[in-house]
mmCIF file of C-alpha atoms and ligand atoms in Angstrom:
data_model
loop_
_atom_site.group_PDB
_atom_site.id
_atom_site.type_symbol
_atom_site.label_atom_id
_atom_site.label_comp_id
_atom_site.label_asym_id
_atom_site.label_seq_id
_atom_site.Cartn_x
_atom_site.Cartn_y
_atom_site.Cartn_z
ATOM 1 C CA MET V 1 -9.336 -16.370 46.795
ATOM 2 C CA LEU V 2 -10.922 -18.026 43.456
ATOM 3 C CA THR V 3 -10.024 -21.432 42.238
ATOM 4 C CA ILE V 4 -8.677 -21.717 38.790
ATOM 5 C CA GLY V 5 -11.820 -22.810 37.460
ATOM 6 C CA ALA V 6 -13.975 -20.141 39.108
ATOM 7 C CA PHE V 7 -10.820 -17.303 38.276
ATOM 8 C CA ALA V 8 -10.462 -18.742 34.353
ATOM 9 C CA LYS V 9 -14.389 -17.829 34.050
ATOM 10 C CA ALA V 10 -14.190 -14.460 34.929
ATOM 11 C CA CYS V 11 -11.318 -13.600 33.268
ATOM 12 C CA ARG V 12 -12.326 -15.767 30.034
ATOM 13 C CA LEU V 13 -8.579 -17.567 29.941
ATOM 14 C CA SER V 14 -8.856 -21.500 30.051
ATOM 15 C CA PRO V 15 -7.599 -23.502 32.977
ATOM 16 C CA LYS V 16 -4.843 -24.824 30.985
ATOM 17 C CA ALA V 17 -4.007 -21.299 29.792
ATOM 18 C CA LEU V 18 -3.442 -20.151 33.382
ATOM 19 C CA ARG V 19 -1.394 -23.429 33.958
ATOM 20 C CA LEU V 20 0.876 -22.269 31.105
ATOM 21 C CA TYR V 21 1.048 -18.517 32.321
ATOM 22 C CA ASP V 22 2.170 -19.669 35.727
ATOM 23 C CA GLU V 23 4.744 -21.947 34.367
ATOM 24 C CA LEU V 24 6.067 -19.081 31.982
ATOM 25 C CA GLU V 25 5.977 -16.579 34.984
ATOM 26 C CA LEU V 26 3.367 -14.717 33.517
ATOM 27 C CA LEU V 27 0.734 -14.782 36.127
ATOM 28 C CA ARG V 28 1.915 -16.666 39.266
ATOM 29 C CA PRO V 29 -1.459 -17.830 41.381
ATOM 30 C CA SER V 30 -1.415 -15.858 44.512
ATOM 31 C CA ARG V 31 -1.600 -19.043 46.551
ATOM 32 C CA VAL V 32 -0.660 -22.665 45.953
ATOM 33 C CA ASP V 33 -2.011 -25.275 48.119
ATOM 34 C CA PRO V 34 1.519 -27.181 49.203
ATOM 35 C CA ASP V 35 -0.265 -30.356 49.904
ATOM 36 C CA THR V 36 -3.449 -30.370 46.703
ATOM 37 C CA GLY V 37 -1.087 -28.233 44.603
ATOM 38 C CA TYR V 38 -3.969 -26.647 43.342
ATOM 39 C CA ARG V 39 -4.301 -22.811 42.312
ATOM 40 C CA TYR V 40 -5.773 -20.087 44.084
ATOM 41 C CA TYR V 41 -5.783 -16.388 42.749
ATOM 42 C CA ALA V 42 -6.687 -13.175 44.010
ATOM 43 C CA LEU V 43 -9.691 -11.281 43.133
ATOM 44 C CA ASP V 44 -7.367 -8.116 42.314
ATOM 45 C CA GLN V 45 -4.966 -10.577 39.811
ATOM 46 C CA LEU V 46 -8.064 -10.482 37.082
ATOM 47 C CA GLU V 47 -6.870 -7.051 35.790
ATOM 48 C CA GLN V 48 -3.733 -8.735 35.046
ATOM 49 C CA ALA V 49 -4.953 -11.854 33.312
ATOM 50 C CA ARG V 50 -7.185 -9.447 31.532
ATOM 51 C CA LEU V 51 -4.323 -8.114 30.201
ATOM 52 C CA VAL V 52 -2.295 -11.203 29.312
ATOM 53 C CA ALA V 53 -5.272 -12.301 27.575
ATOM 54 C CA TRP V 54 -5.805 -9.040 25.394
ATOM 55 C CA LEU V 55 -2.041 -9.110 24.478
ATOM 56 C CA ARG V 56 -2.512 -12.840 23.426
ATOM 57 C CA ARG V 57 -5.130 -11.527 20.883
ATOM 58 C CA LEU V 58 -3.079 -9.000 19.724
ATOM 59 C CA GLY V 59 -0.354 -11.701 18.966
ATOM 60 C CA MET V 60 2.514 -10.700 21.312
ATOM 61 C CA PRO V 61 4.974 -13.011 21.925
ATOM 62 C CA LEU V 62 4.812 -14.479 25.541
ATOM 63 C CA SER V 63 8.061 -13.365 26.516
ATOM 64 C CA ARG V 64 7.028 -9.508 25.570
ATOM 65 C CA ILE V 65 3.789 -9.644 27.319
ATOM 66 C CA ARG V 66 5.939 -10.870 30.599
ATOM 67 C CA GLN V 67 7.869 -7.453 30.034
ATOM 68 C CA VAL V 68 4.832 -5.464 29.591
ATOM 69 C CA CYS V 69 3.079 -6.714 32.458
ATOM 70 C CA ALA V 70 6.147 -5.895 35.112
ATOM 71 C CA LEU V 71 5.623 -2.081 33.792
ATOM 72 C CA GLU V 72 3.637 0.589 35.006
ATOM 73 C CA PRO V 73 0.275 1.353 32.926
ATOM 74 C CA ALA V 74 2.272 4.591 31.017
ATOM 75 C CA ASP V 75 5.458 2.473 30.124
ATOM 76 C CA ALA V 76 3.118 -0.571 29.290
ATOM 77 C CA ALA V 77 1.023 1.758 27.096
ATOM 78 C CA ARG V 78 4.503 2.746 25.391
ATOM 79 C CA GLU V 79 5.507 -0.810 24.932
ATOM 80 C CA ILE V 80 2.190 -1.583 22.919
ATOM 81 C CA ARG V 81 2.839 1.198 20.658
ATOM 82 C CA ALA V 82 6.091 0.178 19.787
ATOM 83 C CA TYR V 83 4.927 -3.207 19.454
ATOM 84 C CA TRP V 84 2.132 -1.980 17.135
ATOM 85 C CA ALA V 85 4.105 -0.164 15.141
ATOM 86 C CA GLN V 86 6.715 -2.897 14.584
ATOM 87 C CA VAL V 87 3.894 -4.971 13.471
ATOM 88 C CA GLU V 88 2.718 -3.227 11.402
ATOM 89 C CA SER V 89 5.883 -2.136 9.422
ATOM 90 C CA GLU V 90 6.520 -5.900 9.195
ATOM 91 C CA THR V 91 3.120 -6.432 7.418
ATOM 92 C CA ALA V 92 3.609 -3.744 5.203
ATOM 93 C CA ALA V 93 7.171 -5.257 4.019
ATOM 94 C CA ARG V 94 4.793 -8.721 3.304
ATOM 95 C CA ARG V 95 1.957 -6.843 1.531
ATOM 96 C CA ASP V 96 4.793 -5.553 -1.029
ATOM 97 C CA LEU V 97 6.005 -9.392 -0.949
ATOM 98 C CA ALA V 98 2.786 -10.373 -1.809
ATOM 99 C CA GLU V 99 1.758 -8.118 -4.038
ATOM 100 C CA PHE V 100 5.008 -8.552 -6.115
ATOM 101 C CA LEU V 101 4.138 -12.329 -6.308
ATOM 102 C CA ILE V 102 0.783 -11.953 -7.339
ATOM 103 C CA ASP V 103 1.971 -9.523 -10.539
ATOM 104 C CA HIS V 104 4.992 -11.869 -10.945
ATOM 105 C CA LEU V 105 2.594 -14.685 -11.462
ATOM 106 C CA ILE V 106 0.309 -13.046 -13.768
ATOM 107 C CA SER V 107 2.156 -10.738 -15.721
ATOM 108 C CA THR V 108 3.214 -11.752 -19.018
ATOM 109 C CA PRO V 109 6.384 -10.162 -20.376
ATOM 110 C CA ARG V 110 6.076 -6.850 -22.125
ATOM 111 C CA LYS V 111 7.067 -6.849 -25.653
ATOM 112 C CA ASP V 112 8.504 -3.649 -25.885
ATOM 113 C CA THR V 113 11.136 -3.562 -23.147
ATOM 114 C CA THR V 114 13.603 -5.328 -25.373
ATOM 115 C CA MET V 115 13.894 -1.949 -26.733
ATOM 116 C CA LEU V 116 15.097 -0.686 -23.043
ATOM 117 C CA GLU V 117 18.764 -0.203 -22.094
ATOM 118 C CA LEU V 118 20.938 1.333 -19.252
ATOM 119 C CA HIS V 119 23.368 4.252 -19.701
ATOM 120 C CA TYR V 120 25.360 4.570 -16.844
ATOM 121 C CA ALA V 121 28.313 5.954 -14.180
ATOM 122 C CA ALA V 122 29.729 5.188 -11.440
ATOM 123 C CA HIS V 123 32.456 7.041 -9.017
ATOM 124 C CA SER V 124 33.623 6.939 -5.643
ATOM 125 C CA ASP V 125 35.627 9.566 -3.856
ATOM 126 C CA ARG V 126 37.684 9.837 -0.173
ATOM 127 C CA GLY V 127 36.046 12.552 0.772
ATOM 128 C CA ARG V 128 37.859 15.606 2.367
ATOM 129 C CA VAL V 129 38.314 13.928 6.306
ATOM 130 C CA ARG V 130 38.891 10.348 6.392
ATOM 131 C CA PRO V 131 42.585 8.901 5.523
ATOM 132 C CA ALA V 132 41.547 6.426 3.277
ATOM 133 C CA ASN V 133 38.288 5.083 0.669
ATOM 134 C CA GLN V 134 36.775 2.240 2.034
ATOM 135 C CA ASP V 135 33.996 2.283 -0.173
ATOM 136 C CA THR V 136 33.422 0.621 -3.761
ATOM 137 C CA ALA V 137 31.554 1.569 -6.651
ATOM 138 C CA TYR V 138 30.491 -0.017 -9.812
ATOM 139 C CA ALA V 139 28.230 0.087 -12.830
ATOM 140 C CA GLY V 140 28.223 -2.389 -16.033
ATOM 141 C CA THR V 141 25.846 -3.014 -18.409
ATOM 142 C CA ARG V 142 23.823 -5.029 -16.050
ATOM 143 C CA LEU V 143 24.920 -4.557 -12.213
ATOM 144 C CA LEU V 144 25.334 -1.475 -10.154
ATOM 145 C CA ALA V 145 26.524 -1.414 -7.212
ATOM 146 C CA VAL V 146 27.458 0.481 -3.973
ATOM 147 C CA ALA V 147 29.306 -0.941 -1.048
ATOM 148 C CA ASP V 148 30.863 0.793 2.430
ATOM 149 C CA GLY V 149 33.064 -1.007 3.840
ATOM 150 C CA CYS V 150 33.633 -0.606 7.570
ATOM 151 C CA GLY V 151 36.233 -1.673 10.324
ATOM 152 C CA PRO V 152 40.084 -2.402 9.608
ATOM 153 C CA GLU V 153 39.783 -4.330 6.168
ATOM 154 C CA GLY V 154 36.543 -2.161 5.187
ATOM 155 C CA ALA V 155 37.910 -1.321 1.865
ATOM 156 C CA ALA V 156 38.829 -5.256 1.323
ATOM 157 C CA ALA V 157 35.275 -5.628 2.386
ATOM 158 C CA SER V 158 33.751 -3.462 -0.028
ATOM 159 C CA SER V 159 35.431 -4.410 -3.072
ATOM 160 C CA ALA V 160 35.117 -8.161 -2.278
ATOM 161 C CA ALA V 161 31.591 -7.797 -2.290
ATOM 162 C CA VAL V 162 31.242 -6.104 -5.132
ATOM 163 C CA ASP V 163 33.753 -8.461 -7.226
ATOM 164 C CA ALA V 164 31.580 -10.966 -6.024
ATOM 165 C CA LEU V 165 28.846 -10.029 -7.832
ATOM 166 C CA ARG V 166 30.143 -8.855 -10.929
ATOM 167 C CA PHE V 167 29.702 -12.063 -12.543
ATOM 168 C CA LEU V 168 26.058 -10.980 -12.863
ATOM 169 C CA ASP V 169 27.229 -8.621 -15.623
ATOM 170 C CA THR V 170 27.690 -11.131 -17.874
ATOM 171 C CA ALA V 171 25.861 -14.010 -16.784
ATOM 172 C CA GLU V 172 22.934 -16.176 -18.221
ATOM 173 C CA LEU V 173 20.208 -14.474 -16.232
ATOM 174 C CA PRO V 174 17.174 -17.447 -15.651
ATOM 175 C CA ALA V 175 13.452 -16.560 -16.516
ATOM 176 C CA GLY V 176 11.852 -16.116 -13.207
ATOM 177 C CA ASN V 177 13.651 -16.181 -10.609
ATOM 178 C CA VAL V 178 16.414 -13.435 -10.930
ATOM 179 C CA LEU V 179 16.108 -13.112 -6.961
ATOM 180 C CA ASN V 180 17.122 -16.460 -6.434
ATOM 181 C CA LEU V 181 20.129 -15.645 -8.635
ATOM 182 C CA LEU V 182 20.554 -12.555 -6.522
ATOM 183 C CA GLU V 183 20.337 -13.876 -3.198
ATOM 184 C CA GLU V 184 22.713 -16.634 -4.170
ATOM 185 C CA ALA V 185 25.264 -14.158 -5.667
ATOM 186 C CA VAL V 186 25.271 -12.260 -1.939
ATOM 187 C CA GLN V 187 25.896 -15.470 -0.186
ATOM 188 C CA GLY V 188 28.955 -15.543 -2.156
ATOM 189 C CA ALA V 189 29.783 -11.995 -1.656
ATOM 190 C CA THR V 190 29.551 -12.889 2.295
ATOM 191 C CA GLU V 191 32.037 -15.283 1.794
ATOM 192 C CA ALA V 192 33.897 -13.176 -0.255
ATOM 193 C CA VAL V 193 33.925 -10.642 3.070
ATOM 194 C CA ARG V 194 34.759 -13.574 5.319
ATOM 195 C CA ASP V 195 38.251 -13.836 3.492
ATOM 196 C CA ALA V 196 38.724 -10.122 3.199
ATOM 197 C CA ALA V 197 38.186 -9.421 6.945
ATOM 198 C CA ASP V 198 41.503 -11.866 7.234
ATOM 199 C CA GLY V 199 41.071 -13.006 10.638
ATOM 200 C CA THR V 200 39.334 -9.385 11.961
ATOM 201 C CA GLY V 201 35.828 -10.794 12.773
ATOM 202 C CA GLU V 202 33.155 -8.558 13.192
ATOM 203 C CA ASP V 203 34.963 -5.705 13.228
ATOM 204 C CA THR V 204 34.812 -5.814 9.253
ATOM 205 C CA GLY V 205 31.739 -5.542 7.193
ATOM 206 C CA THR V 206 30.225 -3.489 4.385
ATOM 207 C CA THR V 207 26.920 -2.464 3.075
ATOM 208 C CA LEU V 208 25.861 -3.797 0.110
ATOM 209 C CA THR V 209 23.055 -2.008 -2.288
ATOM 210 C CA ALA V 210 23.044 -3.239 -5.637
ATOM 211 C CA LEU V 211 20.610 -3.537 -8.803
ATOM 212 C CA LEU V 212 20.562 -5.864 -11.409
ATOM 213 C CA TRP V 213 19.229 -5.023 -14.844
ATOM 214 C CA THR V 214 17.087 -7.721 -16.402
ATOM 215 C CA GLY V 215 16.289 -5.823 -19.395
ATOM 216 C CA SER V 216 12.959 -4.343 -18.280
ATOM 217 C CA ARG V 217 13.282 -4.766 -14.481
ATOM 218 C CA LEU V 218 15.349 -3.768 -11.725
ATOM 219 C CA ALA V 219 16.339 -6.849 -8.865
ATOM 220 C CA LEU V 220 17.205 -5.267 -5.989
ATOM 221 C CA VAL V 221 19.465 -6.497 -3.013
ATOM 222 C CA HIS V 222 20.115 -4.343 -0.256
ATOM 223 C CA ILE V 223 21.890 -4.775 3.270
ATOM 224 C CA GLY V 224 23.062 -1.701 5.290
ATOM 225 C CA ASP V 225 22.657 1.879 5.155
ATOM 226 C CA SER V 226 23.849 2.747 1.660
ATOM 227 C CA ARG V 227 20.658 3.632 -0.559
ATOM 228 C CA ALA V 228 19.393 3.299 -3.871
ATOM 229 C CA TYR V 229 16.873 6.365 -5.411
ATOM 230 C CA LEU V 230 14.375 6.635 -8.039
ATOM 231 C CA LEU V 231 13.845 9.468 -10.007
ATOM 232 C CA ARG V 232 10.286 9.393 -11.934
ATOM 233 C CA ASP V 233 8.668 12.293 -13.178
ATOM 234 C CA GLY V 234 10.282 14.331 -11.254
ATOM 235 C CA ALA V 235 10.037 13.064 -7.990
ATOM 236 C CA LEU V 236 12.601 11.448 -5.968
ATOM 237 C CA PHE V 237 11.426 8.063 -4.358
ATOM 238 C CA ARG V 238 13.696 6.340 -1.572
ATOM 239 C CA ILE V 239 13.636 2.850 -2.369
ATOM 240 C CA THR V 240 15.496 1.060 0.179
ATOM 241 C CA ASP V 241 14.931 1.382 4.232
ATOM 242 C CA ASP V 242 18.431 1.914 6.338
ATOM 243 C CA HIS V 243 19.259 -0.934 8.484
ATOM 244 C CA THR V 244 20.363 1.309 11.161
ATOM 245 C CA VAL V 245 19.259 1.231 15.115
ATOM 246 C CA VAL V 246 17.946 4.729 14.531
ATOM 247 C CA GLN V 247 15.963 3.440 11.786
ATOM 248 C CA SER V 248 14.205 0.782 13.722
ATOM 249 C CA LEU V 249 13.624 2.988 16.630
ATOM 250 C CA ILE V 250 11.838 5.569 14.033
ATOM 251 C CA ASP V 251 9.706 2.725 13.327
ATOM 252 C CA GLU V 252 8.994 1.687 16.602
ATOM 253 C CA GLY V 253 7.501 4.746 17.191
ATOM 254 C CA ARG V 254 10.238 5.713 19.714
ATOM 255 C CA LEU V 255 12.047 8.553 17.720
ATOM 256 C CA THR V 256 11.260 10.777 15.223
ATOM 257 C CA PRO V 257 12.955 11.470 11.721
ATOM 258 C CA GLU V 258 14.232 14.755 12.770
ATOM 259 C CA GLU V 259 15.502 13.444 16.095
ATOM 260 C CA ALA V 260 17.328 10.572 14.068
ATOM 261 C CA THR V 261 19.368 13.411 11.834
ATOM 262 C CA THR V 262 21.210 14.177 15.159
ATOM 263 C CA HIS V 263 21.137 10.796 17.140
ATOM 264 C CA PRO V 264 24.726 10.233 17.957
ATOM 265 C CA GLN V 265 24.213 6.676 17.074
ATOM 266 C CA ARG V 266 22.970 7.248 13.813
ATOM 267 C CA ALA V 267 25.450 5.358 11.934
ATOM 268 C CA LEU V 268 25.240 2.226 13.992
ATOM 269 C CA LEU V 269 23.987 -0.511 11.808
ATOM 270 C CA LEU V 270 21.487 -3.449 12.437
ATOM 271 C CA LYS V 271 22.792 -5.215 9.138
ATOM 272 C CA ALA V 272 25.497 -5.628 7.101
ATOM 273 C CA LEU V 273 27.208 -8.309 5.325
ATOM 274 C CA SER V 274 29.417 -9.374 7.609
ATOM 275 C CA PRO V 275 32.073 -12.440 8.141
ATOM 276 C CA THR V 276 30.180 -13.779 11.197
ATOM 277 C CA THR V 277 26.726 -13.441 10.797
ATOM 278 C CA PRO V 278 24.272 -14.943 7.732
ATOM 279 C CA ALA V 279 23.136 -12.336 5.690
ATOM 280 C CA SER V 280 19.691 -11.229 5.452
ATOM 281 C CA PRO V 281 19.780 -8.587 2.817
ATOM 282 C CA ASP V 282 16.463 -7.025 1.396
ATOM 283 C CA LEU V 283 15.422 -8.218 -1.907
ATOM 284 C CA ARG V 284 12.538 -7.049 -4.285
ATOM 285 C CA LEU V 285 12.267 -6.244 -8.282
ATOM 286 C CA HIS V 286 11.388 -3.082 -9.718
ATOM 287 C CA ASP V 287 9.517 -2.321 -13.166
ATOM 288 C CA ALA V 288 11.121 0.106 -15.315
ATOM 289 C CA ALA V 289 10.316 2.677 -17.261
ATOM 290 C CA PRO V 290 11.587 4.694 -20.098
ATOM 291 C CA GLY V 291 12.950 7.901 -18.432
ATOM 292 C CA ASP V 292 13.490 6.415 -15.081
ATOM 293 C CA ARG V 293 16.645 7.516 -13.455
ATOM 294 C CA TYR V 294 18.395 5.267 -10.676
ATOM 295 C CA LEU V 295 21.106 6.287 -7.807
ATOM 296 C CA LEU V 296 22.710 4.579 -5.536
ATOM 297 C CA CYS V 297 24.909 5.912 -2.945
ATOM 298 C CA SER V 298 26.947 5.817 0.114
ATOM 299 C CA ASP V 299 25.920 7.327 3.266
ATOM 300 C CA GLY V 300 28.732 9.806 2.262
ATOM 301 C CA LEU V 301 26.100 11.602 0.412
ATOM 302 C CA SER V 302 22.701 10.897 1.664
ATOM 303 C CA GLY V 303 24.250 11.656 5.313
ATOM 304 C CA ILE V 304 25.296 14.804 4.513
ATOM 305 C CA VAL V 305 22.828 16.116 1.424
ATOM 306 C CA PRO V 306 19.498 16.767 1.873
ATOM 307 C CA ASP V 307 17.044 14.705 -0.413
ATOM 308 C CA ALA V 308 15.428 17.818 -2.030
ATOM 309 C CA HIS V 309 19.233 18.904 -3.216
ATOM 310 C CA ILE V 310 19.849 15.094 -4.268
ATOM 311 C CA ARG V 311 16.760 15.804 -6.347
ATOM 312 C CA HIS V 312 17.656 19.191 -7.512
ATOM 313 C CA LEU V 313 20.899 17.930 -8.901
ATOM 314 C CA LEU V 314 19.055 14.867 -10.301
ATOM 315 C CA THR V 315 16.958 16.446 -12.558
ATOM 316 C CA SER V 316 19.469 19.048 -13.544
ATOM 317 C CA THR V 317 22.376 17.350 -15.261
ATOM 318 C CA PRO V 318 21.339 15.213 -18.334
ATOM 319 C CA ALA V 319 24.373 12.883 -18.512
ATOM 320 C CA PRO V 320 25.113 10.198 -15.419
ATOM 321 C CA ASP V 321 28.627 11.071 -15.391
ATOM 322 C CA THR V 322 27.806 14.665 -14.937
ATOM 323 C CA ALA V 323 25.223 13.614 -12.260
ATOM 324 C CA VAL V 324 27.629 11.564 -10.575
ATOM 325 C CA HIS V 325 30.223 14.533 -9.915
ATOM 326 C CA ALA V 326 27.806 16.936 -9.313
ATOM 327 C CA LEU V 327 26.588 14.914 -6.403
ATOM 328 C CA ILE V 328 29.994 14.236 -5.270
ATOM 329 C CA ASP V 329 30.904 17.726 -5.438
ATOM 330 C CA ALA V 330 28.090 18.860 -3.076
ATOM 331 C CA ALA V 331 29.134 16.152 -0.564
ATOM 332 C CA ASN V 332 32.146 17.537 -0.599
ATOM 333 C CA GLU V 333 31.222 20.951 -0.165
ATOM 334 C CA ALA V 334 29.099 20.212 2.678
ATOM 335 C CA GLY V 335 32.506 19.270 4.269
ATOM 336 C CA GLY V 336 32.996 15.836 2.815
ATOM 337 C CA PRO V 337 32.667 14.177 6.744
ATOM 338 C CA ASP V 338 32.928 10.671 4.902
ATOM 339 C CA ASN V 339 33.960 8.380 1.827
ATOM 340 C CA VAL V 340 31.018 9.152 -0.867
ATOM 341 C CA SER V 341 30.259 7.314 -3.707
ATOM 342 C CA CYS V 342 27.314 7.379 -6.541
ATOM 343 C CA VAL V 343 25.981 4.888 -9.372
ATOM 344 C CA VAL V 344 23.665 6.718 -11.684
ATOM 345 C CA ALA V 345 21.873 4.911 -14.408
ATOM 346 C CA ASP V 346 19.001 5.818 -17.174
ATOM 347 C CA VAL V 347 16.382 3.499 -18.249
ATOM 348 C CA VAL V 348 16.562 4.648 -21.870
ATOM 349 C CA GLU V 349 15.238 3.551 -25.352
ATOM 350 C CA ARG V 350 17.576 1.758 -27.170
ATOM 351 C CA GLY V 351 19.960 3.771 -29.426
ATOM 352 C CA LEU V 352 18.965 7.084 -28.124
ATOM 353 C CA ALA V 353 21.733 8.899 -27.173
ATOM 354 C CA GLY V 354 21.850 9.141 -23.095
HETATM 355 MG MG1 LIG L 401 30.217 6.194 4.846
#
């Protein structure tokens, strides 16, 4: 048996830390003297103490350390791998934000961008199976949006969310803080969804993926599993992350993307616009370039038509309207299991025919 001082020295933790870990039930001493209250540790507790110290150095929260310490080595290893994958994915998101802010603070407005405009088309289709269409698709001179409602008032929720953003189509856009404006608009959309849910509570909700054209950039707001893609120079990039349970399992290294495509809970959303929870959407800005083509779609397209085929259809249909209908036809030809909505917008030089 070692006193707390000797044990602290041996495992390179402070006595203060050891007392805290005892209180938090991370590492209980082998014996506590009932008269003096002194703590005594066994030599074979050294390994666990070192593990706790290392996990603290990784930045792992105490509650999670407690879980890891209760596991067998192989399970503990898996848990640490999952934790680290999560840290890296959160760090990547913050790195994107930092890069955006740096760019935003030092960049001067480009002169030629006043010459750009959007040519766009939007359409929503019931699909082949569903009795009603709960999707909403919208495209205007500035605003592009897709929303996929769910629950008893899903159709009302998706259209209320998009309607709540439509003022952006004609609003005066403040220089510099377009993302703040979008974030406020999403709070308005959340309230609109609450009204539309009409007392059905958390069963009703909607995804929302929207782009706001500033004249040189596209501000993105995104929550749920609808998607935004960018076709640039013939390559297709997905610019949104799915807020689904399976995507979080992929990010944590617990599931491969291949396994996810057949996972029984692949449609289960981690986040959506809901009447009962405050919205926490992803927000970011994209620089536009002439020739860029953006696609917004509900999972009725991306869940059934592979990305390679989406890319092929987007590259082989010059007009946005033709592209939208080709994409919806492809979803329906593949069985049309869900409502399907698409918005296609091209960034073109002003005055050029789209
Ligand atoms: Mg859907």
